[in-house]
Coordinates of C-alpha atoms in Angstrom, one line a residue:
M1 CA -0.1 0.2 0.2
G2 CA 1.1 3.6 -0.8
A3 CA 1.4 6.6 1.8
V4 CA -1.5 8.1 2.4
A5 CA -0.7 11.4 1.1
V6 CA -1.3 14.3 4.3
R7 CA -3.4 17.8 3.3
N8 CA -2.3 20.6 4.5
E9 CA -5.2 23.2 4.9
T10 CA -5.3 27.5 3.2
F11 CA -4.9 30.3 4.7
G12 CA -8.3 30.6 3.8
E13 CA -9.6 27.0 5.2
L14 CA -8.0 28.0 8.5
L15 CA -8.6 31.6 9.0
R16 CA -12.3 29.8 8.1
S17 CA -12.0 27.1 10.7
W18 CA -11.3 29.9 13.6
R19 CA -14.2 32.8 12.6
Q20 CA -16.1 29.4 12.6
R21 CA -14.4 28.4 16.2
R22 CA -15.7 31.6 17.4
R23 CA -18.4 32.4 16.2
V24 CA -18.0 35.7 14.3
S25 CA -20.0 36.3 10.5
Q26 CA -17.8 37.7 7.9
L27 CA -19.0 41.1 8.6
D28 CA -18.4 41.2 12.0
L29 CA -14.5 40.6 11.4
A30 CA -14.6 42.2 8.8
I31 CA -15.5 45.4 11.0
E32 CA -13.3 44.8 13.6
A33 CA -10.4 44.6 11.1
E34 CA -11.3 47.2 9.4
V35 CA -11.6 45.7 6.0
S36 CA -14.4 45.1 3.9
A37 CA -16.6 42.2 3.9
R38 CA -16.0 41.0 0.8
H39 CA -11.9 41.0 1.3
I40 CA -12.7 38.0 4.0
S41 CA -14.7 36.4 1.8
F42 CA -12.4 36.6 -1.0
L43 CA -9.1 35.8 1.9
E44 CA -10.7 33.3 2.6
T45 CA -11.5 31.3 -0.9
G46 CA -8.4 32.1 -1.9
R47 CA -9.1 34.6 -4.4
A48 CA -6.3 37.0 -2.2
R49 CA -3.5 36.7 -0.1
P50 CA -2.7 38.3 2.8
S51 CA -0.2 40.9 3.8
R52 CA 1.6 39.6 6.6
E53 CA -0.1 42.2 9.0
M54 CA -3.3 41.4 7.8
V55 CA -2.5 38.3 9.1
R56 CA -1.3 39.3 12.4
R57 CA -4.4 41.6 12.6
L58 CA -7.4 38.7 12.1
A59 CA -5.0 36.6 14.1
E60 CA -6.0 39.4 16.8
E61 CA -9.7 39.4 16.7
L62 CA -10.0 36.0 16.9
E63 CA -7.7 35.6 19.8
V64 CA -6.0 32.4 17.5
P65 CA -3.3 31.7 20.0
L66 CA 0.4 31.7 19.2
R67 CA 1.2 28.6 17.7
Q68 CA -1.6 28.2 15.8
R69 CA -0.4 32.0 14.8
N70 CA 2.4 31.0 12.9
A71 CA 0.4 28.1 11.4
L72 CA -2.1 31.1 9.6
L73 CA 2.2 32.5 9.2
T74 CA 2.7 29.5 7.5
A75 CA -0.2 28.5 5.3
A76 CA 0.2 32.0 4.1
G77 CA 3.6 31.9 2.8
F78 CA 5.1 34.0 5.4
A79 CA 7.5 32.7 7.6
P80 CA 6.8 32.1 11.6
M81 CA 6.3 35.7 14.0
Y82 CA 6.8 34.2 17.4
P83 CA 9.7 31.9 18.0
E84 CA 9.2 28.9 20.0
R85 CA 11.7 28.4 22.9
E86 CA 12.2 25.0 25.5
V87 CA 11.6 26.3 29.0
R88 CA 15.0 25.5 29.9
A89 CA 17.3 28.2 27.4
P90 CA 19.0 30.7 28.1
E91 CA 16.4 33.6 26.8
L92 CA 13.6 32.6 29.1
G93 CA 16.2 32.7 32.4
V94 CA 13.9 35.6 33.0
V95 CA 10.8 33.3 32.9
R96 CA 12.3 29.7 34.7
Q97 CA 12.8 32.4 37.4
A98 CA 9.5 34.0 38.0
L99 CA 8.4 30.6 38.0
D100 CA 10.5 29.5 41.1
R101 CA 10.1 32.2 43.1
I102 CA 6.5 31.1 42.5
L103 CA 6.8 27.9 43.7
A104 CA 9.1 28.2 46.2
G105 CA 7.3 31.1 47.7
H106 CA 4.3 28.9 47.6
E107 CA 5.6 26.6 50.0
P108 CA 4.6 24.5 51.7
Y109 CA 1.2 24.3 49.9
P110 CA 1.1 22.3 46.6
A111 CA 1.7 24.2 43.5
V112 CA 2.8 23.5 39.5
V113 CA 3.2 24.8 36.4
V114 CA 1.8 22.7 33.3
D115 CA 1.5 24.0 29.6
A116 CA -1.5 23.3 27.0
A117 CA -2.0 19.8 27.4
W118 CA -2.3 19.8 30.8
N119 CA 1.3 18.2 31.0
L120 CA 3.8 19.3 33.8
V121 CA 6.6 21.7 33.5
A122 CA 7.4 22.1 36.9
A123 CA 6.5 21.2 40.7
N124 CA 7.4 22.6 44.1
A125 CA 7.9 20.6 46.6
A126 CA 4.6 20.0 48.5
A127 CA 3.2 18.8 45.2
G128 CA 4.4 15.5 46.3
M129 CA 1.5 14.4 47.8
F130 CA -0.2 13.9 44.9
M131 CA 2.5 11.5 43.4
D132 CA 2.1 9.2 46.4
G133 CA 1.7 5.8 45.9
V134 CA 0.8 7.1 41.8
P135 CA 2.2 3.9 39.4
A136 CA 4.8 4.4 37.7
E137 CA 2.9 3.9 34.5
L138 CA 1.2 7.8 35.4
L139 CA 4.1 9.1 36.6
K140 CA 6.3 9.1 33.0
E141 CA 7.5 11.7 31.1
P142 CA 5.3 14.2 29.8
V143 CA 3.0 13.4 33.5
N144 CA 0.2 14.3 32.5
V145 CA -1.4 16.7 35.8
M146 CA -5.4 16.6 34.3
R147 CA -4.9 12.8 34.1
L148 CA -2.8 12.5 37.4
S149 CA -5.9 13.9 39.0
L150 CA -9.0 11.7 37.7
H151 CA -7.0 8.8 36.7
P152 CA -8.8 6.2 38.9
Q153 CA -5.1 4.9 40.3
G154 CA -4.2 8.6 40.4
M155 CA -6.0 11.2 43.2
G156 CA -9.4 9.9 41.7
G157 CA -8.9 7.0 43.7
R158 CA -8.4 9.5 46.4
L159 CA -10.8 12.1 45.8
L160 CA -13.5 11.9 48.0
N161 CA -15.9 13.9 46.1
L162 CA -14.7 12.7 43.2
A163 CA -18.3 13.0 40.9
E164 CA -18.3 16.3 41.3
V165 CA -14.9 16.6 40.9
R166 CA -14.8 15.4 37.5
A167 CA -18.3 17.2 36.3
H168 CA -16.5 20.4 36.7
L169 CA -12.7 19.3 35.5
L170 CA -14.3 17.9 31.9
P171 CA -16.0 20.7 30.6
P172 CA -13.6 23.0 30.7
I173 CA -11.5 20.7 28.9
R174 CA -13.6 20.5 26.2
R175 CA -14.5 24.2 25.9
Q176 CA -10.3 23.8 25.4
A177 CA -10.3 21.3 22.8
E178 CA -13.1 23.4 21.4
T179 CA -11.4 26.5 21.5
S180 CA -7.4 26.1 21.4
G181 CA -8.0 23.7 17.8
D182 CA -5.2 21.3 20.2
P183 CA -5.8 18.2 18.9
R184 CA -4.1 17.0 22.4
L185 CA -6.5 18.4 24.5
A186 CA -9.5 16.8 22.2
E187 CA -7.6 13.4 23.0
L188 CA -6.9 14.4 26.9
Y189 CA -10.6 15.3 26.6
E190 CA -11.8 11.7 25.2
E191 CA -9.5 9.8 27.8
L192 CA -10.8 11.5 31.1
A193 CA -14.2 11.0 30.3
S194 CA -13.6 7.3 29.3
Y195 CA -12.7 6.7 32.9
T196 CA -14.1 4.4 35.0
Y197 CA -14.6 3.7 38.9
P198 CA -15.9 1.2 39.8
G199 CA -18.7 1.5 43.0
V200 CA -18.7 5.3 42.1
D201 CA -22.3 7.3 41.1
L202 CA -21.1 10.0 38.4
N203 CA -24.2 11.0 38.2
V204 CA -24.7 12.4 42.3
A205 CA -22.0 15.3 41.9
H206 CA -23.4 18.0 43.2
V207 CA -24.8 20.9 41.3
P208 CA -22.9 24.4 42.3
G209 CA -25.5 26.8 43.3
P210 CA -25.8 30.7 44.1
A211 CA -24.4 29.5 48.2
D212 CA -21.1 28.1 46.5
I213 CA -18.4 29.8 46.4
L214 CA -15.2 27.1 45.1
V215 CA -15.5 23.3 43.9
P216 CA -13.6 22.2 46.6
L217 CA -10.9 18.9 46.3
R218 CA -11.3 17.2 49.2
I219 CA -8.6 14.3 49.3
A220 CA -7.9 11.2 51.0
A221 CA -4.8 11.6 53.5
G222 CA -4.1 8.4 55.0
D223 CA -6.2 8.9 58.3
R224 CA -6.8 12.5 57.7
V225 CA -9.7 14.8 54.8
L226 CA -7.6 17.7 52.8
S227 CA -10.0 19.9 51.2
M228 CA -8.2 22.4 48.8
F229 CA -8.9 24.8 45.9
T230 CA -7.2 25.6 43.3
T231 CA -6.0 29.2 41.7
I232 CA -4.4 29.8 38.1
A233 CA -2.3 32.5 36.7
T234 CA -0.5 32.8 33.6
F235 CA 1.8 35.9 32.1
G236 CA 0.6 38.6 30.6
T237 CA 1.0 39.8 26.9
P238 CA 3.9 36.8 25.8
L239 CA 5.4 36.8 22.5
D240 CA 6.4 33.7 22.5
V241 CA 4.6 30.3 22.0
T242 CA 6.4 28.3 24.9
V243 CA 5.2 31.1 27.8
S244 CA 2.0 31.1 26.1
E245 CA 1.0 27.9 26.8
L246 CA 2.6 28.3 30.5
A247 CA 0.0 28.5 33.4
I248 CA 0.6 28.6 37.3
E249 CA -1.7 26.1 39.0
T250 CA -1.5 26.6 43.2
F251 CA -3.6 25.0 45.7
W252 CA -4.6 26.7 48.8
P253 CA -6.1 25.1 51.9
G254 CA -9.6 25.7 52.7
D255 CA -10.2 25.2 56.1
E256 CA -7.8 25.4 59.2
E257 CA -6.9 22.0 59.1
T258 CA -5.3 21.0 55.8
A259 CA -3.4 24.6 56.0
A260 CA -2.6 23.6 59.7
A261 CA -1.2 19.6 58.3
F262 CA 0.9 21.3 55.6
R263 CA 2.4 23.1 58.2
R264 CA 4.0 20.3 59.6
T265 CA 5.3 18.8 57.2

């Protein structure tokens, strides 16, 4: 059998895909980009070729992630505009310093840094609690934080409010996959949604109401129950693909008993 040819999408096809993904009409996009709707139509059908500045402007209006902006530029016949460096690259030294300070400063509570696909990039010492007793298979590089959180042999087997947490985590992953166009997230969502938990009723998840403030993580830790909630921070105005995809997730005690337990470790 011969090799199957993979067809690269044209700029017009990519532009139409992002416009539809954002649920924006040709007219609305044209108004925001200060061009005619006819020009947007011509760009999508290939009857017109965009300038480098037009690609940048349209991507900005459609809030296309930097990685996919490079794909738009390449499809339009231009070199990528946004570099993608390894986190350990010398140019990202100031970023690594910031991450190290944040992780260390959050002790004694857990904190992790993840990429766009929720793969672990860095963690502080307190985050080691999430790896305790986890099979080596789940700790192979790259360690995926969402897989670790919901896998039956990972944190999923220790979460006392698993149904509630699962119902809270899955929809955002699906939305991320849809809005980013990242196939890694689509695959991750399918995997997470396929997990089964014998003896756990996944249909009894508490639906947060007006009286709720946060969805806690209630984790069994020996003879104790740790209650935590999380916050996520990203870098503002990044111009590097890698930096734009980094997120810092910090875990905070949900009650004084949990705070005291972490202070004693």
